Amino acid sequence: MVVTVLRWIAAGIAALLAVGALASFALYIGFEARPALDRAKRLAAWIRLLALTWFNVEVWGRVVYTIATWK
């Protein structure tokens, strides 16, 4: 149950970051605003960080669960 809530929270944060990155990229395309491109790149980096962190939590969580329930 707790893991499901954490997954939804992480997915929500990733979705918000993706919307921001896409909007910033659209502003760059539409108005050639260089700061918008820089913002889109920073938001994309945060998305990658969130994805890699969540992957690490999933893998190590499974390792800890396996060790804890080993018979």
Coordinates of C-alpha atoms in Angstrom, one line a residue:
M1 CA 0.0 0.0 0.0
V2 CA 2.7 2.5 1.0
V3 CA 4.8 1.6 -2.1
T4 CA 1.7 2.2 -4.3
V5 CA 1.3 5.7 -2.9
L6 CA 5.0 6.5 -3.4
R7 CA 4.7 5.3 -7.0
W8 CA 1.8 7.6 -7.6
I9 CA 3.6 10.5 -6.0
A10 CA 6.7 9.9 -8.1
A11 CA 4.6 9.6 -11.2
G12 CA 2.8 12.8 -10.5
I13 CA 6.0 14.7 -9.9
A14 CA 7.5 13.3 -13.1
A15 CA 4.4 14.2 -15.1
L16 CA 4.5 17.8 -13.7
L17 CA 8.1 18.1 -14.6
A18 CA 7.5 16.7 -18.1
V19 CA 4.6 19.2 -18.7
G20 CA 6.9 22.0 -17.6
A21 CA 9.7 20.8 -19.8
L22 CA 7.4 20.5 -22.8
A23 CA 5.9 23.9 -22.2
S24 CA 9.4 25.4 -21.9
F25 CA 10.5 23.7 -25.1
A26 CA 7.4 25.0 -26.9
L27 CA 8.2 28.5 -25.8
Y28 CA 11.7 28.1 -27.1
I29 CA 10.3 26.8 -30.5
G30 CA 7.7 29.5 -30.7
F31 CA 9.6 32.6 -29.6
E32 CA 13.3 31.4 -29.8
A33 CA 13.6 32.2 -26.1
R34 CA 17.0 30.8 -25.0
P35 CA 16.2 30.8 -21.3
A36 CA 13.2 28.6 -22.0
L37 CA 15.5 26.0 -23.6
D38 CA 17.8 26.1 -20.6
R39 CA 14.8 25.6 -18.3
A40 CA 13.6 22.7 -20.4
K41 CA 17.0 21.1 -20.2
R42 CA 17.1 21.5 -16.4
L43 CA 13.6 20.0 -16.0
A44 CA 14.6 17.1 -18.2
A45 CA 17.7 16.5 -16.0
W46 CA 15.4 16.5 -12.9
I47 CA 13.1 13.9 -14.7
R48 CA 16.1 11.7 -15.3
L49 CA 17.2 12.1 -11.7
L50 CA 13.8 11.1 -10.4
A51 CA 13.6 8.1 -12.7
L52 CA 17.0 6.8 -11.8
T53 CA 16.3 7.4 -8.1
W54 CA 13.0 5.5 -8.2
F55 CA 14.6 2.6 -10.1
N56 CA 17.3 2.4 -7.4
V57 CA 14.7 2.4 -4.7
E58 CA 12.7 -0.3 -6.4
V59 CA 15.8 -2.5 -6.9
W60 CA 17.2 -2.1 -3.4
G61 CA 13.8 -2.3 -1.9
R62 CA 13.4 -5.7 -3.5
V63 CA 16.8 -6.8 -2.3
V64 CA 16.0 -5.8 1.3
Y65 CA 12.6 -7.5 1.1
T66 CA 14.2 -10.7 -0.2
I67 CA 16.9 -10.7 2.5
A68 CA 14.3 -10.0 5.2
T69 CA 11.9 -12.8 4.1
W70 CA 14.6 -15.4 3.3
K71 CA 13.8 -18.8 4.7

